[in-house]
Tab-separated table of C-alpha atoms in Angstrom:
chain	number	residue	atom	x	y	z
A	1	MET	CA	133.415	133.155	69.578
A	2	ALA	CA	133.437	134.263	73.219
A	3	ASN	CA	137.112	134.849	73.944
A	4	ASN	CA	139.535	137.672	74.607
A	5	SER	CA	139.466	138.812	70.939
A	6	THR	CA	135.759	139.682	71.025
A	7	PRO	CA	133.993	142.416	73.013
A	8	ARG	CA	133.134	141.213	76.491
A	9	LEU	CA	129.434	140.505	77.120
A	10	ASP	CA	127.856	142.001	80.237
A	11	LEU	CA	126.271	138.951	81.838
A	12	SER	CA	125.494	140.882	85.001
A	13	LYS	CA	122.430	142.234	83.177
A	14	PRO	CA	119.665	140.668	81.053
A	15	ARG	CA	120.269	140.387	77.322
A	16	TYR	CA	117.480	142.805	76.407
A	17	ASP	CA	117.057	146.473	77.329
A	18	GLN	CA	115.227	146.517	80.677
A	19	SER	CA	114.385	150.217	80.491
A	20	VAL	CA	111.621	149.485	77.962
A	21	PHE	CA	108.632	147.160	78.317
A	22	SER	CA	109.408	145.209	75.124
A	23	GLY	CA	112.879	144.335	76.414
A	24	ARG	CA	111.531	143.185	79.781
A	25	LEU	CA	108.826	141.151	78.036
A	26	ARG	CA	111.405	139.329	75.872
A	27	HIS	CA	113.475	138.633	78.985
A	28	PHE	CA	110.590	137.094	80.927
A	29	MET	CA	109.284	135.181	77.921
A	30	GLU	CA	112.622	133.350	78.055
A	31	THR	CA	113.168	133.047	81.818
A	32	ALA	CA	109.524	132.336	82.772
A	33	ASN	CA	109.143	129.758	79.997
A	34	PRO	CA	107.484	126.679	81.583
A	35	LEU	CA	109.906	124.413	79.686
A	36	ASN	CA	112.708	125.705	81.934
A	37	VAL	CA	111.222	123.644	84.764
A	38	LEU	CA	112.218	120.501	82.854
A	39	VAL	CA	115.881	121.475	82.539
A	40	PRO	CA	118.010	118.961	84.522
A	41	SER	CA	119.803	120.199	87.623
A	42	LYS	CA	123.203	119.331	86.136
A	43	ARG	CA	122.569	121.524	83.106
A	44	LEU	CA	121.488	124.416	85.356
A	45	GLU	CA	124.648	124.047	87.426
A	46	ASP	CA	126.798	123.990	84.296
A	47	ALA	CA	125.074	127.157	83.082
A	48	ALA	CA	125.626	128.840	86.458
A	49	LYS	CA	129.307	127.874	86.419
A	50	LEU	CA	129.772	129.231	82.882
A	51	VAL	CA	128.029	132.535	83.702
A	52	THR	CA	129.898	132.971	86.993
A	53	GLU	CA	133.287	132.232	85.467
A	54	TYR	CA	132.651	134.579	82.559
A	55	ARG	CA	131.568	137.357	84.921
A	56	LEU	CA	134.743	136.961	86.987
A	57	HIS	CA	137.335	136.429	84.279
A	58	GLY	CA	135.692	137.478	81.003
A	59	THR	CA	136.648	134.225	79.288
A	60	ALA	CA	134.787	131.054	78.367
A	61	PRO	CA	135.915	127.554	77.353
A	62	PRO	CA	137.300	127.362	73.784
A	63	GLY	CA	134.557	126.966	71.203
A	64	THR	CA	131.894	128.705	73.316
A	65	SER	CA	129.822	131.066	71.172
A	66	GLU	CA	128.104	134.252	72.317
A	67	GLU	CA	124.737	132.579	71.744
A	68	GLN	CA	125.726	129.727	74.074
A	69	LEU	CA	126.686	132.283	76.719
A	70	TRP	CA	123.297	133.970	76.433
A	71	LYS	CA	121.516	130.612	76.635
A	72	ALA	CA	123.455	129.845	79.807
A	73	LYS	CA	122.506	133.280	81.137
A	74	ARG	CA	118.830	132.595	80.363
A	75	LEU	CA	118.912	129.329	82.326
A	76	TYR	CA	120.825	130.993	85.146
A	77	ASP	CA	118.261	133.803	85.440
A	78	SER	CA	115.388	131.332	85.402
A	79	ALA	CA	116.702	129.256	88.306
A	80	TYR	CA	119.029	131.365	90.472
A	81	HIS	CA	118.146	134.241	92.812
A	82	PRO	CA	119.419	137.584	91.446
A	83	ASP	CA	120.659	138.796	94.849
A	84	THR	CA	122.037	135.676	96.514
A	85	GLY	CA	123.050	133.640	93.459
A	86	LYS	CA	121.555	130.557	95.108
A	87	LYS	CA	119.460	128.058	93.170
A	88	MET	CA	115.778	128.643	93.883
A	89	PHE	CA	113.328	125.909	94.892
A	90	VAL	CA	111.822	124.715	91.610
A	91	VAL	CA	108.175	125.274	92.629
A	92	GLY	CA	108.938	128.893	93.541
A	93	ARG	CA	110.518	129.830	90.210
A	94	MET	CA	108.605	131.996	87.730
A	95	SER	CA	108.985	129.209	85.170
A	96	ALA	CA	106.765	127.054	87.433
A	97	GLN	CA	103.974	129.637	87.496
A	98	VAL	CA	102.097	128.315	84.470
A	99	PRO	CA	102.028	124.561	85.283
A	100	MET	CA	101.371	125.140	88.995
A	101	ASN	CA	98.833	127.949	88.685
A	102	MET	CA	96.906	126.431	85.792
A	103	THR	CA	96.212	123.382	87.926
A	104	ILE	CA	95.469	125.203	91.175
A	105	VAL	CA	93.467	128.085	89.698
A	106	GLY	CA	91.638	125.769	87.314
A	107	CYS	CA	90.490	123.632	90.229
A	108	MET	CA	89.631	126.696	92.349
A	109	MET	CA	87.332	127.896	89.567
A	110	THR	CA	85.856	124.467	88.875
A	111	PHE	CA	85.053	123.617	92.476
A	112	HIS	CA	83.892	127.044	93.678
A	113	ARG	CA	80.463	126.091	95.008
A	114	SER	CA	81.279	123.635	97.808
A	115	PRO	CA	82.548	125.169	101.110
A	116	GLY	CA	84.833	122.168	101.633
A	117	ALA	CA	86.350	122.516	98.161
A	118	ILE	CA	86.755	126.285	98.627
A	119	ILE	CA	88.675	125.820	101.874
A	120	PHE	CA	90.879	123.082	100.410
A	121	TRP	CA	91.820	124.879	97.186
A	122	GLN	CA	92.358	128.237	98.899
A	123	TRP	CA	94.713	126.463	101.297
A	124	VAL	CA	96.584	124.836	98.387
A	125	ASN	CA	96.782	128.173	96.544
A	126	GLN	CA	98.096	130.102	99.534
A	127	SER	CA	100.617	127.359	100.289
A	128	PHE	CA	101.929	127.757	96.755
A	129	ASN	CA	101.884	131.568	97.018
A	130	ALA	CA	103.857	131.414	100.259
A	131	ILE	CA	106.560	129.374	98.513
A	132	VAL	CA	106.670	131.789	95.551
A	133	ASN	CA	106.770	134.904	97.742
A	134	HIS	CA	109.520	133.501	99.951
A	135	THR	CA	111.559	132.274	96.981
A	136	ASN	CA	111.361	135.587	95.097
A	137	ARG	CA	111.788	138.013	97.990
A	138	SER	CA	114.180	140.924	97.519
A	139	GLY	CA	117.616	140.733	99.086
A	140	GLY	CA	117.413	137.043	99.945
A	141	GLU	CA	117.366	137.704	103.708
A	142	GLU	CA	116.670	134.634	105.812
A	143	ILE	CA	113.457	134.786	107.828
A	144	SER	CA	112.278	132.760	110.807
A	145	ALA	CA	109.628	130.050	110.816
A	146	ARG	CA	107.275	132.412	112.678
A	147	GLN	CA	107.750	135.112	110.052
A	148	LEU	CA	106.789	132.532	107.444
A	149	MET	CA	103.781	131.056	109.247
A	150	VAL	CA	102.050	134.302	110.304
A	151	PRO	CA	101.540	135.687	106.765
A	152	TYR	CA	100.763	132.204	105.467
A	153	ALA	CA	97.998	131.735	108.052
A	154	ALA	CA	96.692	135.306	107.596
A	155	ALA	CA	96.534	135.066	103.801
A	156	THR	CA	94.927	131.623	103.857
A	157	THR	CA	92.302	132.855	106.332
A	158	ALA	CA	91.633	136.044	104.350
A	159	ALA	CA	91.286	134.183	101.052
A	160	THR	CA	89.020	131.526	102.556
A	161	VAL	CA	86.781	133.993	104.405
A	162	THR	CA	86.523	136.200	101.307
A	163	ALA	CA	85.680	133.239	99.074
A	164	LEU	CA	83.123	131.756	101.489
A	165	GLY	CA	81.482	135.134	102.137
A	166	LEU	CA	81.255	136.089	98.473
A	167	ASN	CA	80.068	132.605	97.610
A	168	GLU	CA	77.067	133.066	99.889
A	169	VAL	CA	76.271	136.399	98.242
A	170	ALA	CA	76.756	134.923	94.767
A	171	LYS	CA	74.145	132.237	95.422
A	172	ARG	CA	71.489	134.938	95.069
A	173	LEU	CA	73.032	136.263	91.848
A	174	PRO	CA	73.473	134.882	88.285
A	175	SER	CA	75.802	131.866	88.098
A	176	LEU	CA	78.355	133.868	86.105
A	177	ILE	CA	78.993	136.104	89.135
A	178	GLY	CA	79.834	133.081	91.265
A	179	ARG	CA	82.620	132.152	88.877
A	180	PHE	CA	84.444	135.403	89.759
A	181	VAL	CA	84.547	134.648	93.494
A	182	PRO	CA	87.978	132.910	93.321
A	183	PHE	CA	89.529	135.981	91.687
A	184	ALA	CA	88.249	138.287	94.445
A	185	ALA	CA	89.680	135.894	97.024
A	186	VAL	CA	93.057	135.743	95.274
A	187	ALA	CA	93.265	139.551	95.011
A	188	ALA	CA	92.461	139.928	98.715
A	189	ALA	CA	94.969	137.261	99.716
A	190	ASN	CA	97.786	138.738	97.598
A	191	SER	CA	97.279	142.098	99.289
A	192	ILE	CA	97.891	140.384	102.635
A	193	ASN	CA	100.280	137.540	101.847
A	194	ILE	CA	102.984	139.473	99.981
A	195	PRO	CA	103.528	142.352	102.456
A	196	LEU	CA	103.368	139.983	105.428
A	197	MET	CA	105.698	137.442	103.836
A	198	ARG	CA	108.137	140.256	103.100
A	199	GLN	CA	107.578	142.107	106.389
A	200	LYS	CA	111.271	141.925	107.272
A	201	GLU	CA	111.980	144.086	104.226
A	202	LEU	CA	109.428	146.648	105.426
A	203	GLN	CA	111.028	146.657	108.866
A	204	ALA	CA	114.715	146.720	107.899
A	205	GLY	CA	114.595	147.950	104.309
A	206	ILE	CA	116.023	146.434	101.125
A	207	PRO	CA	119.433	147.050	99.542
A	208	ILE	CA	119.663	150.116	97.313
A	209	VAL	CA	122.474	150.574	94.788
A	210	ASP	CA	123.800	153.283	92.514
A	211	GLU	CA	124.008	153.063	88.709
A	212	SER	CA	127.200	151.025	88.887
A	213	GLY	CA	125.545	148.448	91.148
A	214	LYS	CA	127.404	149.500	94.302
A	215	LYS	CA	125.342	149.113	97.455
A	216	VAL	CA	124.765	152.509	99.080
A	217	GLY	CA	122.322	151.642	101.855
A	218	MET	CA	119.080	150.011	102.990
A	219	SER	CA	115.690	151.644	102.463
A	220	LYS	CA	112.201	150.960	103.826
A	221	ALA	CA	110.727	153.391	101.278
A	222	ALA	CA	112.195	151.315	98.461
A	223	ALA	CA	110.785	148.172	100.111
A	224	LYS	CA	107.266	149.661	100.190
A	225	LYS	CA	107.476	150.606	96.521
A	226	ALA	CA	108.861	147.176	95.573
A	227	ILE	CA	106.122	145.285	97.411
A	228	THR	CA	103.382	147.487	95.919
A	229	GLN	CA	104.742	146.764	92.438
A	230	VAL	CA	104.754	143.012	93.105
A	231	ILE	CA	101.183	143.024	94.486
A	232	LEU	CA	99.904	144.836	91.386
A	233	SER	CA	101.837	142.499	89.078
A	234	ARG	CA	100.439	139.393	90.790
A	235	ILE	CA	96.844	140.637	90.698
A	236	PHE	CA	97.126	141.579	87.016
A	237	MET	CA	98.803	138.222	86.362
A	238	ALA	CA	95.818	136.362	87.812
A	239	MET	CA	93.203	138.555	86.133
A	240	PRO	CA	93.077	137.106	82.572
A	241	ALA	CA	93.115	133.513	83.820
A	242	MET	CA	90.333	134.194	86.326
A	243	VAL	CA	88.199	136.599	84.278
A	244	ILE	CA	88.179	135.204	80.717
A	245	PRO	CA	87.470	131.484	81.420
A	246	PRO	CA	84.298	132.188	83.478
A	247	PHE	CA	82.595	133.701	80.417
A	248	ILE	CA	83.519	130.681	78.292
A	249	MET	CA	82.540	128.146	80.973
A	250	ASN	CA	79.261	129.953	81.637
A	251	ASN	CA	78.453	129.791	77.911
A	252	LEU	CA	79.197	126.059	77.875
A	253	GLU	CA	76.951	125.630	80.913
A	254	LYS	CA	74.067	127.528	79.269
A	255	ARG	CA	74.339	125.335	76.186
A	256	GLY	CA	74.055	122.236	78.347
A	257	ILE	CA	77.475	120.954	77.296
A	258	LEU	CA	78.713	120.674	80.884
A	259	THR	CA	75.522	118.843	81.830
A	260	ARG	CA	75.955	116.298	79.040
A	261	MET	CA	79.708	115.947	79.555
A	262	PRO	CA	80.501	116.961	83.162
A	263	TRP	CA	83.899	115.284	82.921
A	264	ILE	CA	85.199	118.072	80.633
A	265	ASN	CA	84.613	120.758	83.268
A	266	ALA	CA	87.946	120.600	85.145
A	267	PRO	CA	90.180	119.780	82.118
A	268	THR	CA	88.633	122.611	80.068
A	269	GLN	CA	88.958	125.065	82.931
A	270	ILE	CA	92.598	124.104	83.538
A	271	ALA	CA	93.448	124.338	79.821
A	272	LEU	CA	91.862	127.792	79.510
A	273	VAL	CA	93.666	129.040	82.610
A	274	GLY	CA	96.962	127.644	81.309
A	275	LEU	CA	96.513	129.358	77.940
A	276	CYS	CA	95.897	132.707	79.648
A	277	LEU	CA	98.848	132.282	82.024
A	278	VAL	CA	101.305	131.492	79.221
A	279	PHE	CA	100.884	135.097	78.066
A	280	ALA	CA	99.941	136.822	81.343
A	281	THR	CA	102.958	135.580	83.337
A	282	PRO	CA	105.761	137.189	81.261
A	283	PHE	CA	103.577	140.202	80.442
A	284	CYS	CA	102.880	141.023	84.105
A	285	CYS	CA	106.395	140.197	85.297
A	286	ALA	CA	107.524	142.834	82.788
A	287	LEU	CA	105.182	145.587	83.992
A	288	PHE	CA	107.911	147.035	86.217
A	289	PRO	CA	111.705	146.787	85.809
A	290	GLN	CA	113.296	144.034	87.901
A	291	MET	CA	115.862	146.616	89.023
A	292	SER	CA	113.461	149.473	89.654
A	293	SER	CA	114.488	152.948	90.744
A	294	ILE	CA	113.362	155.503	93.283
A	295	SER	CA	114.201	159.178	93.620
A	296	VAL	CA	116.595	159.941	96.455
A	297	SER	CA	114.161	162.668	97.559
A	298	LYS	CA	111.616	159.946	98.454
A	299	LEU	CA	113.987	158.005	100.705
A	300	GLU	CA	114.038	158.224	104.485
A	301	GLU	CA	115.974	161.167	105.943
A	302	GLY	CA	118.355	158.821	107.741
A	303	VAL	CA	119.207	157.124	104.447
A	304	LYS	CA	119.553	160.320	102.419
A	305	LYS	CA	122.109	161.894	104.760
A	306	ASP	CA	124.569	159.043	104.106
A	307	LEU	CA	124.344	159.298	100.307
A	308	ASP	CA	126.474	161.259	97.875
A	309	PRO	CA	124.685	164.627	97.342
A	310	ALA	CA	125.176	164.202	93.586
A	311	LEU	CA	123.129	160.983	93.593
A	312	LEU	CA	119.581	161.624	92.309
A	313	ARG	CA	118.209	158.090	91.907
A	314	VAL	CA	118.978	154.715	93.433
A	315	TYR	CA	118.004	151.233	92.312
A	316	TYR	CA	116.618	148.132	94.016
A	317	ASN	CA	115.563	144.596	93.147
A	318	LYS	CA	111.770	144.608	93.483
A	319	GLY	CA	111.447	140.823	93.647
A	320	LEU	CA	108.825	138.954	91.641
């Protein structure tokens, strides 16, 4: 039982070893589980209260087992921001990635030939991405409406222009090539949306801490590394869902199945994307540690001079 007679659990960290990929994968398989979206708000708040109280006092209500504490921690990590401790907007949580993206990406890949459909679904996708990027930013700093709208507009424009331009080129190529246009657009948009949405971090830096978790400064170098890691993770996350289904759908098209049963096009595409995302989401979230590190030698000179000379590495929350 979780009481004063048993060793205290460290609920400030994930249950599994985050220094190895397998530990990070297990963590995100639990926290990014789509079923977490269905957990009632009251249950999330109860979990947050239990985790917070245990962190502060090291005790839990009588009869609370260690497994119940870890379950509460799993729910807490799935719904609350690691830096601010505030409950995140449900659509922006990693647990919403599969149901949201399977619908949006599935439709992007189904309706990739019509310019009107391309514009609409790229707009929907970038609206969703803007919510996710804002929700999962590092540090939890508040940003202005202008700082939100500029990257949103830039990413939507970039994705739409890329998709429309490549779509014109793809018309002169085999139909299979045209099915990859949405992925190229998503990759281009992520490279613009994420750094612009998190531009305040690039300008002011993100919090860096020592091994004990004590804040020791703010670093722009750490922000650049964090944002690069997130861009790569997001592109790799989208890759299986936007690369594997086109081969399957193209095969169905060649066999005439989509011609005989056109109504299965969108549902099949969405189901295939969802299946890929169930595995790709936790896998790609786990590519880099949530609390990543950077050598002190790579920090800005102004930051280094204020640090303890004995400090060799510092840590930062990269965001998701």
